[in-house]
mmCIF file of C-alpha atoms and ligand atoms in Angstrom:
data_model
loop_
_atom_site.group_PDB
_atom_site.id
_atom_site.type_symbol
_atom_site.label_atom_id
_atom_site.label_comp_id
_atom_site.label_asym_id
_atom_site.label_seq_id
_atom_site.Cartn_x
_atom_site.Cartn_y
_atom_site.Cartn_z
ATOM 1 C CA MET A 1 0.000 0.000 0.000
ATOM 2 C CA LYS A 2 1.492 3.292 -1.135
ATOM 3 C CA LEU A 3 0.959 6.364 0.986
ATOM 4 C CA GLN A 4 0.385 9.881 -0.247
ATOM 5 C CA GLU A 5 3.058 12.389 0.733
ATOM 6 C CA PHE A 6 0.953 13.978 3.484
ATOM 7 C CA ALA A 7 0.229 10.568 5.033
ATOM 8 C CA ALA A 8 3.869 9.484 4.758
ATOM 9 C CA LYS A 9 4.919 12.728 6.455
ATOM 10 C CA GLN A 10 2.677 11.895 9.419
ATOM 11 C CA LEU A 11 4.634 8.676 9.915
ATOM 12 C CA LEU A 12 7.961 10.509 9.581
ATOM 13 C CA VAL A 13 6.870 12.947 12.282
ATOM 14 C CA GLN A 14 5.909 10.016 14.514
ATOM 15 C CA ALA A 15 9.422 8.635 14.023
ATOM 16 C CA GLY A 16 10.806 11.955 15.241
ATOM 17 C CA LEU A 17 12.012 13.202 11.860
ATOM 18 C CA PRO A 18 12.095 16.901 11.009
ATOM 19 C CA VAL A 19 9.269 17.711 8.605
ATOM 20 C CA PRO A 20 8.044 21.230 7.907
ATOM 21 C CA GLY A 21 4.368 21.788 8.735
ATOM 22 C CA TRP A 22 1.729 21.179 6.100
ATOM 23 C CA SER A 23 -1.992 21.113 5.465
ATOM 24 C CA VAL A 24 -4.118 19.447 2.820
ATOM 25 C CA ALA A 25 -6.607 21.233 0.573
ATOM 26 C CA THR A 26 -9.215 19.876 -1.798
ATOM 27 C CA THR A 27 -10.346 23.241 -3.212
ATOM 28 C CA PRO A 28 -8.483 26.375 -4.357
ATOM 29 C CA GLN A 29 -10.350 28.434 -1.734
ATOM 30 C CA GLN A 30 -9.189 26.102 1.012
ATOM 31 C CA ALA A 31 -5.612 26.329 -0.294
ATOM 32 C CA ARG A 32 -5.895 30.118 -0.201
ATOM 33 C CA THR A 33 -7.102 30.145 3.427
ATOM 34 C CA GLN A 34 -4.285 27.819 4.431
ATOM 35 C CA ALA A 35 -1.731 29.916 2.531
ATOM 36 C CA GLU A 36 -2.957 33.035 4.378
ATOM 37 C CA GLU A 37 -2.143 31.301 7.657
ATOM 38 C CA TYR A 38 1.402 30.454 6.541
ATOM 39 C CA PHE A 39 1.949 34.020 5.332
ATOM 40 C CA ALA A 40 0.588 35.365 8.632
ATOM 41 C CA ALA A 41 3.094 33.140 10.438
ATOM 42 C CA GLY A 42 5.930 34.724 8.471
ATOM 43 C CA ALA A 43 6.332 32.563 5.362
ATOM 44 C CA GLY A 44 7.842 34.357 2.376
ATOM 45 C CA ARG A 45 6.273 31.943 -0.080
ATOM 46 C CA VAL A 46 4.099 28.859 0.097
ATOM 47 C CA VAL A 47 4.533 25.595 -1.760
ATOM 48 C CA ILE A 48 1.557 23.793 -3.338
ATOM 49 C CA LYS A 49 2.054 20.131 -4.178
ATOM 50 C CA ALA A 50 -0.160 17.654 -6.015
ATOM 51 C CA GLN A 51 -0.949 14.584 -3.911
ATOM 52 C CA VAL A 52 -0.781 11.662 -6.321
ATOM 53 C CA LEU A 53 0.950 8.311 -5.961
ATOM 54 C CA VAL A 54 3.529 8.839 -8.698
ATOM 55 C CA GLY A 55 7.033 10.244 -8.704
ATOM 56 C CA GLY A 56 8.227 13.225 -10.673
ATOM 57 C CA ARG A 57 5.376 15.514 -9.724
ATOM 58 C CA GLY A 58 7.746 18.458 -9.810
ATOM 59 C CA LYS A 59 8.708 17.856 -13.438
ATOM 60 C CA ALA A 60 5.062 17.311 -14.369
ATOM 61 C CA GLY A 61 4.105 20.745 -13.023
ATOM 62 C CA GLY A 62 2.540 19.430 -9.837
ATOM 63 C CA VAL A 63 4.811 21.320 -7.424
ATOM 64 C CA LYS A 64 4.640 25.131 -7.482
ATOM 65 C CA LEU A 65 5.516 28.059 -5.273
ATOM 66 C CA ALA A 66 3.294 31.074 -4.645
ATOM 67 C CA ALA A 67 4.152 34.472 -3.175
ATOM 68 C CA THR A 68 0.643 35.659 -2.285
ATOM 69 C CA ALA A 69 -2.602 34.087 -1.124
ATOM 70 C CA ALA A 70 -4.252 34.983 -4.427
ATOM 71 C CA GLU A 71 -1.427 33.309 -6.313
ATOM 72 C CA ALA A 72 -1.730 30.253 -4.044
ATOM 73 C CA GLU A 73 -5.395 29.998 -4.960
ATOM 74 C CA ALA A 74 -4.606 30.273 -8.667
ATOM 75 C CA VAL A 75 -1.807 27.691 -8.455
ATOM 76 C CA ALA A 76 -4.012 25.295 -6.478
ATOM 77 C CA SER A 77 -6.749 25.806 -9.028
ATOM 78 C CA ALA A 78 -4.328 24.856 -11.811
ATOM 79 C CA ILE A 79 -2.983 21.774 -9.994
ATOM 80 C CA LEU A 80 -6.305 20.406 -8.702
ATOM 81 C CA GLY A 81 -7.887 18.443 -11.521
ATOM 82 C CA MET A 82 -4.568 18.236 -13.362
ATOM 83 C CA ASP A 83 -3.682 14.877 -14.902
ATOM 84 C CA ILE A 84 -0.302 13.575 -13.753
ATOM 85 C CA LYS A 85 0.737 10.321 -15.415
ATOM 86 C CA GLY A 86 -2.894 9.320 -15.800
ATOM 87 C CA ILE A 87 -4.000 10.252 -12.295
ATOM 88 C CA THR A 88 -6.333 13.148 -11.570
ATOM 89 C CA VAL A 89 -5.162 15.395 -8.738
ATOM 90 C CA ARG A 90 -7.853 15.593 -6.046
ATOM 91 C CA ARG A 91 -5.807 17.069 -3.208
ATOM 92 C CA VAL A 92 -2.862 19.394 -2.756
ATOM 93 C CA LEU A 93 -0.451 19.773 0.113
ATOM 94 C CA VAL A 94 0.100 23.366 1.222
ATOM 95 C CA GLY A 95 3.028 24.518 3.365
ATOM 96 C CA ALA A 96 5.486 27.311 3.947
ATOM 97 C CA ALA A 97 8.045 27.074 1.139
ATOM 98 C CA ALA A 98 11.457 25.968 2.274
ATOM 99 C CA ASP A 99 14.507 28.036 1.358
ATOM 100 C CA ILE A 100 16.640 25.172 0.050
ATOM 101 C CA VAL A 101 20.431 25.343 0.391
ATOM 102 C CA LYS A 102 21.137 21.826 -0.873
ATOM 103 C CA GLU A 103 19.156 18.680 -1.625
ATOM 104 C CA PHE A 104 20.027 15.089 -0.636
ATOM 105 C CA TYR A 105 18.523 11.640 -1.028
ATOM 106 C CA LEU A 106 17.919 9.254 1.855
ATOM 107 C CA ALA A 107 15.906 6.035 1.949
ATOM 108 C CA ALA A 108 15.414 2.779 3.776
ATOM 109 C CA VAL A 109 14.290 -0.159 1.695
ATOM 110 C CA LEU A 110 13.616 -3.782 2.534
ATOM 111 C CA ASP A 111 16.301 -5.850 0.779
ATOM 112 C CA ARG A 112 14.750 -9.316 0.664
ATOM 113 C CA ALA A 113 17.774 -10.975 -0.904
ATOM 114 C CA ALA A 114 20.114 -9.621 1.758
ATOM 115 C CA GLN A 115 17.532 -10.159 4.522
ATOM 116 C CA ARG A 116 18.436 -6.706 5.770
ATOM 117 C CA ILE A 117 17.206 -3.151 5.650
ATOM 118 C CA ARG A 118 19.220 -1.234 3.089
ATOM 119 C CA ILE A 119 19.838 2.419 3.850
ATOM 120 C CA MET A 120 20.618 4.340 0.688
ATOM 121 C CA ALA A 121 21.868 7.885 0.532
ATOM 122 C CA SER A 122 23.191 10.348 -1.969
ATOM 123 C CA ALA A 123 24.369 13.929 -2.128
ATOM 124 C CA GLU A 124 22.568 14.077 -5.472
ATOM 125 C CA GLY A 125 19.104 14.726 -4.099
ATOM 126 C CA GLY A 126 15.993 16.081 -5.723
ATOM 127 C CA VAL A 127 16.382 14.028 -8.901
ATOM 128 C CA GLU A 128 14.964 10.534 -9.199
ATOM 129 C CA ILE A 129 17.360 8.008 -7.701
ATOM 130 C CA GLU A 130 16.965 5.737 -10.740
ATOM 131 C CA THR A 131 18.539 8.506 -12.812
ATOM 132 C CA VAL A 132 21.443 8.877 -10.391
ATOM 133 C CA ALA A 133 21.900 5.096 -10.381
ATOM 134 C CA GLU A 134 22.257 5.186 -14.156
ATOM 135 C CA THR A 135 24.341 8.289 -14.669
ATOM 136 C CA ASN A 136 26.434 8.397 -11.514
ATOM 137 C CA PRO A 137 26.168 5.166 -9.504
ATOM 138 C CA ASP A 138 29.179 6.096 -7.370
ATOM 139 C CA ALA A 139 27.156 8.963 -5.945
ATOM 140 C CA ILE A 140 24.940 6.480 -4.103
ATOM 141 C CA VAL A 141 26.112 4.902 -0.882
ATOM 142 C CA SER A 142 24.280 2.104 0.875
ATOM 143 C CA VAL A 143 24.653 0.093 4.069
ATOM 144 C CA LEU A 144 22.778 -2.980 5.262
ATOM 145 C CA ALA A 145 21.191 -2.817 8.701
ATOM 146 C CA HIS A 146 20.031 -5.857 10.626
ATOM 147 C CA PRO A 147 16.308 -5.585 11.397
ATOM 148 C CA HIS A 148 16.815 -6.446 15.062
ATOM 149 C CA LEU A 149 20.134 -4.693 15.695
ATOM 150 C CA GLY A 150 19.058 -1.534 13.930
ATOM 151 C CA LEU A 151 21.171 0.980 12.066
ATOM 152 C CA LEU A 152 24.389 0.968 14.069
ATOM 153 C CA ASP A 153 26.117 4.194 15.093
ATOM 154 C CA HIS A 154 29.066 3.714 12.785
ATOM 155 C CA GLN A 155 26.767 2.902 9.872
ATOM 156 C CA ALA A 156 24.714 6.025 10.480
ATOM 157 C CA ARG A 157 27.929 8.080 10.599
ATOM 158 C CA GLN A 158 29.168 6.426 7.424
ATOM 159 C CA ILE A 159 25.956 7.502 5.687
ATOM 160 C CA ALA A 160 26.248 11.046 6.994
ATOM 161 C CA PHE A 161 29.838 11.455 5.814
ATOM 162 C CA ALA A 162 29.150 9.836 2.451
ATOM 163 C CA MET A 163 26.374 12.384 1.890
ATOM 164 C CA GLY A 164 28.893 15.145 2.439
ATOM 165 C CA LEU A 165 27.229 16.053 5.715
ATOM 166 C CA GLY A 166 30.359 15.542 7.827
ATOM 167 C CA ASP A 167 29.948 18.956 9.408
ATOM 168 C CA ARG A 168 26.473 18.065 10.627
ATOM 169 C CA TRP A 169 26.948 14.334 11.025
ATOM 170 C CA LYS A 170 25.032 14.036 14.299
ATOM 171 C CA GLU A 171 21.937 15.543 12.752
ATOM 172 C CA ALA A 172 22.251 13.461 9.570
ATOM 173 C CA ALA A 173 22.993 10.229 11.451
ATOM 174 C CA GLY A 174 19.943 10.810 13.662
ATOM 175 C CA ILE A 175 17.788 11.243 10.567
ATOM 176 C CA ALA A 176 19.187 8.056 8.986
ATOM 177 C CA LYS A 177 18.273 6.179 12.170
ATOM 178 C CA GLY A 178 14.819 7.747 12.115
ATOM 179 C CA VAL A 179 14.249 6.572 8.537
ATOM 180 C CA PHE A 180 15.252 3.040 9.540
ATOM 181 C CA GLN A 181 12.912 3.209 12.549
ATOM 182 C CA ALA A 182 10.002 4.523 10.481
ATOM 183 C CA LEU A 183 10.375 1.490 8.211
ATOM 184 C CA ILE A 184 10.489 -0.956 11.132
ATOM 185 C CA ASP A 185 7.701 0.648 13.177
ATOM 186 C CA ASN A 186 5.251 0.620 10.293
ATOM 187 C CA ASP A 187 6.355 -2.604 8.583
ATOM 188 C CA ALA A 188 7.135 -0.595 5.473
ATOM 189 C CA ASP A 189 8.986 -1.854 2.377
ATOM 190 C CA LEU A 190 10.214 1.621 1.543
ATOM 191 C CA VAL A 191 10.689 4.931 3.327
ATOM 192 C CA GLU A 192 12.154 7.522 0.992
ATOM 193 C CA ILE A 193 12.984 11.173 1.574
ATOM 194 C CA ASN A 194 13.828 12.976 -1.640
ATOM 195 C CA PRO A 195 14.764 15.660 -1.136
ATOM 196 C CA LEU A 196 16.126 15.715 2.353
ATOM 197 C CA ALA A 197 17.288 19.308 2.294
ATOM 198 C CA ILE A 198 19.382 21.770 4.190
ATOM 199 C CA VAL A 199 16.831 24.496 4.717
ATOM 200 C CA ARG A 200 17.674 28.073 5.659
ATOM 201 C CA THR A 201 15.433 29.918 8.088
ATOM 202 C CA ILE A 202 15.721 33.600 8.928
ATOM 203 C CA GLY A 203 14.436 34.437 12.390
ATOM 204 C CA PRO A 204 12.527 37.597 13.333
ATOM 205 C CA ASP A 205 15.808 39.094 14.575
ATOM 206 C CA GLY A 206 17.477 38.400 11.238
ATOM 207 C CA SER A 207 19.467 35.433 12.530
ATOM 208 C CA VAL A 208 20.056 32.711 9.967
ATOM 209 C CA THR A 209 19.762 29.044 10.918
ATOM 210 C CA GLU A 210 20.162 26.000 8.732
ATOM 211 C CA ALA A 211 18.756 22.527 9.403
ATOM 212 C CA LEU A 212 17.969 19.320 7.576
ATOM 213 C CA GLN A 213 14.309 18.793 6.737
ATOM 214 C CA ALA A 214 12.323 16.145 4.908
ATOM 215 C CA LEU A 215 10.634 18.054 2.078
ATOM 216 C CA ASP A 216 9.130 15.021 0.370
ATOM 217 C CA ALA A 217 8.164 11.586 1.659
ATOM 218 C CA LYS A 218 7.312 8.335 -0.018
ATOM 219 C CA ILE A 219 6.298 5.265 2.006
ATOM 220 C CA THR A 220 5.142 1.855 0.840
ATOM 221 C CA LEU A 221 3.654 -0.395 3.505
ATOM 222 C CA ASP A 222 3.841 -4.183 3.420
ATOM 223 C CA ASP A 223 0.257 -5.282 2.741
ATOM 224 C CA SER A 224 0.852 -8.600 4.477
ATOM 225 C CA ALA A 225 1.731 -6.811 7.720
ATOM 226 C CA LEU A 226 -1.086 -4.274 7.641
ATOM 227 C CA PHE A 227 -3.155 -6.344 10.056
ATOM 228 C CA ARG A 228 -0.617 -5.388 12.716
ATOM 229 C CA HIS A 229 -1.335 -1.702 12.096
ATOM 230 C CA PRO A 230 -5.119 -1.308 11.796
ATOM 231 C CA GLN A 231 -4.763 2.450 12.365
ATOM 232 C CA LEU A 232 -2.796 2.755 9.097
ATOM 233 C CA GLU A 233 -5.699 1.386 7.075
ATOM 234 C CA GLN A 234 -7.331 4.836 7.181
ATOM 235 C CA LEU A 235 -4.361 6.241 5.249
ATOM 236 C CA ARG A 236 -5.308 4.126 2.247
ATOM 237 C CA ASP A 237 -6.275 6.181 -0.796
ATOM 238 C CA LEU A 238 -9.103 4.266 -2.446
ATOM 239 C CA ASP A 239 -9.279 6.801 -5.291
ATOM 240 C CA GLU A 240 -5.946 5.552 -6.594
ATOM 241 C CA GLU A 241 -6.469 1.838 -6.149
ATOM 242 C CA ASP A 242 -7.613 -0.549 -8.821
ATOM 243 C CA PRO A 243 -11.371 -1.108 -8.171
ATOM 244 C CA VAL A 244 -10.825 -4.836 -8.708
ATOM 245 C CA ASP A 245 -8.246 -4.910 -5.889
ATOM 246 C CA VAL A 246 -10.580 -2.975 -3.616
ATOM 247 C CA GLU A 247 -13.437 -5.408 -4.274
ATOM 248 C CA ALA A 248 -11.235 -8.494 -3.827
ATOM 249 C CA ARG A 249 -9.942 -7.208 -0.513
ATOM 250 C CA GLY A 250 -13.496 -6.476 0.660
ATOM 251 C CA LEU A 251 -14.502 -10.038 -0.164
ATOM 252 C CA GLY A 252 -11.443 -11.519 1.532
ATOM 253 C CA LEU A 253 -10.197 -13.020 -1.746
ATOM 254 C CA SER A 254 -6.563 -13.272 -2.818
ATOM 255 C CA PHE A 255 -6.767 -12.063 -6.396
ATOM 256 C CA ILE A 256 -3.828 -11.077 -8.558
ATOM 257 C CA ARG A 257 -4.155 -10.132 -12.201
ATOM 258 C CA LEU A 258 -1.833 -11.703 -14.751
ATOM 259 C CA ASP A 259 -1.410 -11.313 -18.509
ATOM 260 C CA GLY A 260 -3.000 -14.499 -19.859
ATOM 261 C CA THR A 261 -6.401 -15.548 -21.175
ATOM 262 C CA ILE A 262 -7.480 -18.341 -18.821
ATOM 263 C CA GLY A 263 -9.299 -17.192 -15.712
ATOM 264 C CA CYS A 264 -8.564 -19.484 -12.765
ATOM 265 C CA MET A 265 -10.788 -20.041 -9.746
ATOM 266 C CA VAL A 266 -9.233 -22.325 -7.174
ATOM 267 C CA ASN A 267 -9.517 -22.944 -3.452
ATOM 268 C CA GLY A 268 -6.228 -22.847 -1.599
ATOM 269 C CA ALA A 269 -3.124 -20.884 -2.507
ATOM 270 C CA GLY A 270 -0.979 -23.968 -3.141
ATOM 271 C CA LEU A 271 -3.576 -25.558 -5.377
ATOM 272 C CA ALA A 272 -3.983 -22.237 -7.193
ATOM 273 C CA MET A 273 -0.255 -22.110 -7.916
ATOM 274 C CA ALA A 274 -0.192 -25.746 -9.026
ATOM 275 C CA THR A 275 -3.156 -25.032 -11.302
ATOM 276 C CA MET A 276 -1.312 -22.130 -12.897
ATOM 277 C CA ASP A 277 1.675 -24.402 -13.478
ATOM 278 C CA LEU A 278 -0.543 -26.970 -15.176
ATOM 279 C CA VAL A 279 -2.120 -24.317 -17.381
ATOM 280 C CA LYS A 280 1.332 -23.184 -18.462
ATOM 281 C CA ARG A 281 2.489 -26.739 -19.085
ATOM 282 C CA ALA A 282 -0.541 -27.299 -21.309
ATOM 283 C CA GLY A 283 0.463 -24.269 -23.375
ATOM 284 C CA GLY A 284 -1.930 -21.753 -21.846
ATOM 285 C CA GLU A 285 -1.458 -18.537 -19.909
ATOM 286 C CA PRO A 286 -3.346 -17.864 -16.665
ATOM 287 C CA ALA A 287 -5.217 -14.546 -16.503
ATOM 288 C CA ASN A 288 -5.084 -14.408 -12.745
ATOM 289 C CA PHE A 289 -4.199 -16.000 -9.479
ATOM 290 C CA LEU A 290 -7.289 -16.476 -7.335
ATOM 291 C CA ASP A 291 -7.657 -18.279 -4.049
ATOM 292 C CA ILE A 292 -11.295 -18.257 -2.986
ATOM 293 C CA GLY A 293 -10.314 -19.703 0.383
ATOM 294 C CA GLY A 294 -11.711 -22.560 2.399
ATOM 295 C CA GLY A 295 -15.443 -22.979 2.921
ATOM 296 C CA ALA A 296 -16.262 -20.697 0.007
ATOM 297 C CA ARG A 297 -19.992 -20.000 -0.094
ATOM 298 C CA SER A 298 -21.934 -19.567 -3.282
ATOM 299 C CA ASP A 299 -22.143 -15.771 -3.019
ATOM 300 C CA LYS A 300 -18.362 -15.566 -2.729
ATOM 301 C CA VAL A 301 -17.948 -17.820 -5.751
ATOM 302 C CA ALA A 302 -20.272 -15.572 -7.745
ATOM 303 C CA ALA A 303 -18.338 -12.479 -6.677
ATOM 304 C CA ALA A 304 -15.043 -14.121 -7.587
ATOM 305 C CA MET A 305 -16.449 -14.894 -11.040
ATOM 306 C CA ARG A 306 -17.329 -11.227 -11.527
ATOM 307 C CA LEU A 307 -13.721 -10.279 -10.716
ATOM 308 C CA ILE A 308 -12.347 -12.790 -13.219
ATOM 309 C CA LEU A 309 -14.706 -11.618 -15.953
ATOM 310 C CA SER A 310 -13.926 -7.957 -15.342
ATOM 311 C CA GLU A 311 -10.731 -8.642 -17.281
ATOM 312 C CA PRO A 312 -11.654 -8.438 -20.999
ATOM 313 C CA SER A 313 -8.770 -10.690 -22.078
ATOM 314 C CA VAL A 314 -10.276 -13.733 -20.299
ATOM 315 C CA ARG A 315 -11.424 -16.261 -22.938
ATOM 316 C CA ALA A 316 -12.019 -19.347 -20.779
ATOM 317 C CA ILE A 317 -12.489 -20.045 -17.103
ATOM 318 C CA LEU A 318 -11.003 -22.979 -15.280
ATOM 319 C CA VAL A 319 -12.508 -23.873 -11.910
ATOM 320 C CA ASN A 320 -10.497 -26.269 -9.765
ATOM 321 C CA ILE A 321 -12.004 -27.100 -6.396
ATOM 322 C CA PHE A 322 -10.750 -29.626 -3.908
ATOM 323 C CA GLY A 323 -13.748 -30.019 -1.649
ATOM 324 C CA GLY A 324 -12.719 -30.309 1.968
ATOM 325 C CA ILE A 325 -14.264 -27.576 4.020
ATOM 326 C CA ALA A 326 -15.616 -26.092 0.821
ATOM 327 C CA ARG A 327 -18.583 -28.180 -0.299
ATOM 328 C CA GLY A 328 -18.722 -29.056 -3.975
ATOM 329 C CA ASP A 329 -22.476 -28.510 -4.262
ATOM 330 C CA GLU A 330 -22.163 -25.069 -2.683
ATOM 331 C CA VAL A 331 -19.490 -24.103 -5.220
ATOM 332 C CA ALA A 332 -21.570 -25.521 -8.081
ATOM 333 C CA ARG A 333 -24.559 -23.396 -7.019
ATOM 334 C CA GLY A 334 -22.309 -20.363 -6.861
ATOM 335 C CA LEU A 335 -21.069 -21.067 -10.382
ATOM 336 C CA ILE A 336 -24.625 -21.355 -11.704
ATOM 337 C CA GLU A 337 -25.586 -18.155 -9.927
ATOM 338 C CA ALA A 338 -22.556 -16.454 -11.418
ATOM 339 C CA ARG A 339 -23.405 -17.840 -14.856
ATOM 340 C CA ALA A 340 -26.867 -16.297 -14.624
ATOM 341 C CA GLN A 341 -25.340 -12.869 -13.920
ATOM 342 C CA GLN A 342 -22.597 -13.248 -16.501
ATOM 343 C CA THR A 343 -22.676 -10.510 -19.105
ATOM 344 C CA ARG A 344 -20.111 -12.091 -21.392
ATOM 345 C CA ASP A 345 -20.244 -15.555 -22.932
ATOM 346 C CA VAL A 346 -17.059 -17.159 -21.694
ATOM 347 C CA PRO A 347 -16.797 -20.979 -21.614
ATOM 348 C CA MET A 348 -16.244 -22.558 -18.233
ATOM 349 C CA VAL A 349 -14.635 -25.873 -17.351
ATOM 350 C CA VAL A 350 -15.028 -27.243 -13.857
ATOM 351 C CA ARG A 351 -13.197 -29.870 -11.897
ATOM 352 C CA ILE A 352 -14.610 -30.533 -8.466
ATOM 353 C CA VAL A 353 -13.477 -33.422 -6.277
ATOM 354 C CA GLY A 354 -13.951 -34.186 -2.603
ATOM 355 C CA THR A 355 -16.916 -33.293 -0.424
ATOM 356 C CA ASN A 356 -20.196 -33.585 -2.338
ATOM 357 C CA ALA A 357 -18.425 -33.856 -5.690
ATOM 358 C CA ASP A 358 -21.126 -36.189 -7.076
ATOM 359 C CA LEU A 359 -23.845 -33.789 -6.072
ATOM 360 C CA ALA A 360 -21.881 -30.946 -7.661
ATOM 361 C CA ALA A 361 -21.559 -32.844 -10.941
ATOM 362 C CA ALA A 362 -25.298 -33.564 -10.985
ATOM 363 C CA ILE A 363 -26.193 -29.961 -10.212
ATOM 364 C CA LEU A 364 -23.955 -28.687 -13.010
ATOM 365 C CA ARG A 365 -25.240 -31.302 -15.497
ATOM 366 C CA ASP A 366 -28.875 -30.448 -14.783
ATOM 367 C CA SER A 367 -28.351 -26.702 -14.763
ATOM 368 C CA GLY A 368 -28.542 -26.239 -18.520
ATOM 369 C CA THR A 369 -25.851 -23.570 -18.227
ATOM 370 C CA GLY A 370 -23.370 -25.250 -20.527
ATOM 371 C CA ILE A 371 -20.777 -25.364 -17.784
ATOM 372 C CA GLU A 372 -18.502 -28.298 -18.621
ATOM 373 C CA ALA A 373 -17.552 -30.754 -15.909
ATOM 374 C CA ALA A 374 -14.208 -32.448 -16.497
ATOM 375 C CA SER A 375 -13.365 -35.973 -15.410
ATOM 376 C CA SER A 376 -9.883 -35.141 -14.215
ATOM 377 C CA LEU A 377 -7.677 -32.147 -13.514
ATOM 378 C CA ASP A 378 -5.513 -32.821 -16.577
ATOM 379 C CA ALA A 379 -8.609 -33.045 -18.752
ATOM 380 C CA ALA A 380 -9.974 -29.810 -17.276
ATOM 381 C CA VAL A 381 -6.744 -27.953 -17.970
ATOM 382 C CA GLU A 382 -6.456 -29.318 -21.520
ATOM 383 C CA ARG A 383 -10.018 -28.313 -22.257
ATOM 384 C CA ALA A 384 -9.654 -24.812 -20.805
ATOM 385 C CA VAL A 385 -6.525 -24.219 -22.871
ATOM 386 C CA ALA A 386 -8.290 -25.463 -26.006
ATOM 387 C CA LEU A 387 -11.320 -23.267 -25.316
ATOM 388 C CA ALA A 388 -9.122 -20.222 -24.861
ATOM 389 C CA GLY A 389 -7.680 -20.987 -28.273
ATOM 390 C CA VAL A 390 -4.097 -20.801 -27.112
ATOM 391 C CA SER A 391 -2.948 -24.267 -27.999
ATOM 392 C CA ALA A 392 -4.400 -24.097 -31.503
HETATM 393 P P1 LIG B 401 8.475 14.974 -6.712
HETATM 394 O O1 LIG B 401 8.888 15.676 -7.948
HETATM 395 O O2 LIG B 401 7.195 14.210 -6.924
HETATM 396 O O3 LIG B 401 9.541 14.105 -6.143
HETATM 397 O O4 LIG B 401 8.119 16.110 -5.617
HETATM 398 P P2 LIG B 401 9.067 16.828 -4.540
HETATM 399 O O5 LIG B 401 8.274 17.070 -3.334
HETATM 400 O O6 LIG B 401 10.326 16.099 -4.339
HETATM 401 O O7 LIG B 401 9.335 18.230 -5.198
HETATM 402 C C1 LIG B 401 10.127 18.360 -6.357
HETATM 403 C C2 LIG B 401 11.101 19.490 -6.210
HETATM 404 O O8 LIG B 401 10.397 20.693 -5.909
HETATM 405 C C3 LIG B 401 12.075 19.335 -5.043
HETATM 406 O O9 LIG B 401 13.185 18.572 -5.387
HETATM 407 C C4 LIG B 401 12.445 20.751 -4.765
HETATM 408 O O10 LIG B 401 13.481 21.179 -5.613
HETATM 409 C C5 LIG B 401 11.191 21.517 -5.100
HETATM 410 N N1 LIG B 401 10.504 21.840 -3.845
HETATM 411 C C6 LIG B 401 9.675 21.046 -3.132
HETATM 412 N N2 LIG B 401 9.291 21.663 -1.997
HETATM 413 C C7 LIG B 401 9.891 22.880 -2.005
HETATM 414 C C8 LIG B 401 9.915 23.983 -1.114
HETATM 415 O O11 LIG B 401 9.289 23.997 -0.051
HETATM 416 N N3 LIG B 401 10.674 25.061 -1.484
HETATM 417 C C9 LIG B 401 11.394 25.102 -2.640
HETATM 418 N N4 LIG B 401 12.110 26.167 -2.907
HETATM 419 N N5 LIG B 401 11.390 24.069 -3.499
HETATM 420 C C10 LIG B 401 10.661 22.990 -3.190
HETATM 421 MN MN1 LIG B 402 10.607 13.978 -4.429
#
């Protein structure tokens, strides 16, 4: 689950990281009112930033500065409704504009292969790290931190010095540790600050201070660990999620779209994977992974069928049910119910064994729906592949 910048910044603040204040506006008028407050508090300019889950908003025109409240309203008006890489901007972040002295890159990312948390840093901040990795890989430094031992003092110092922040290494090392902690505390896969910037502030008495601040934040949470953080669920942005994913999650189904033409409905994750292997071996390509779970009731089966058929490339459906807790007759009724609601004529091959398999076969045979019952799993797979026209 990807978090919008304003939500990611909340988590950075909770981890004790320095983040300049912000507010969120959904209308230009609201942005104007918020800008007035920043100006009243002494801001020279305000920054208005599109809140969309893609990188490179700055380049796309989604990050702008404004010197007056009226200008803030106009800028917000231009950004709200803007299309950035196919996503419509519905919200903007508003804050006092930072006076940037220099930009850096700092991130913590789960490195599965290394079984560690990788802390990555660069003095080349502000630009996308992929670009730096291509053009100047030596400008990126990274260390591996053990998830239980944490980012060690010497590692944090190493990061600080490598960023060219030797003169403020304590501050930089503290921030590196905070980024690591934010990842651990929230079970995130990625916590990225780009730019982390040295920001200049001029006090009322004219005194100049400089400090590191997180001006942007990108966090990706591990979906499989979200149950441990129910309070983070409210940070989910449903507007930017695939409606199919939203529906599958609501139904408690594990559903993952793939590129093929054969829709697969299976109970049990292992059986679902084995089924996909068999489809591939028979020369077909699965259109999805779908585990309808144990004890699937007919309404869930019907809903799962809707999800499969929402993908236009599906040309055949293969149902593979091993009836244990799930009863074959219940699944068969669900399939017939789904067939009745089906808006597209897609052939369906069914293999049901186990609990009430005989009853299931009879129900399907008598249904007059044209659903084919296969005598074996191999036969079911062969038939589905043939129906999808792949093996021809
Ligand atoms: P991104 O393009 O989606 O990564 O959005 P960022 O939040 O990183 O903003 C892009 C760029 O806009 C930054 O690298 C900065 O150069 C600039 N920027 C962002 N916030 C401020 C700010 O408060 N003041 C100034 N002067 N520039 C900013
Ligand atoms: Mn950025």
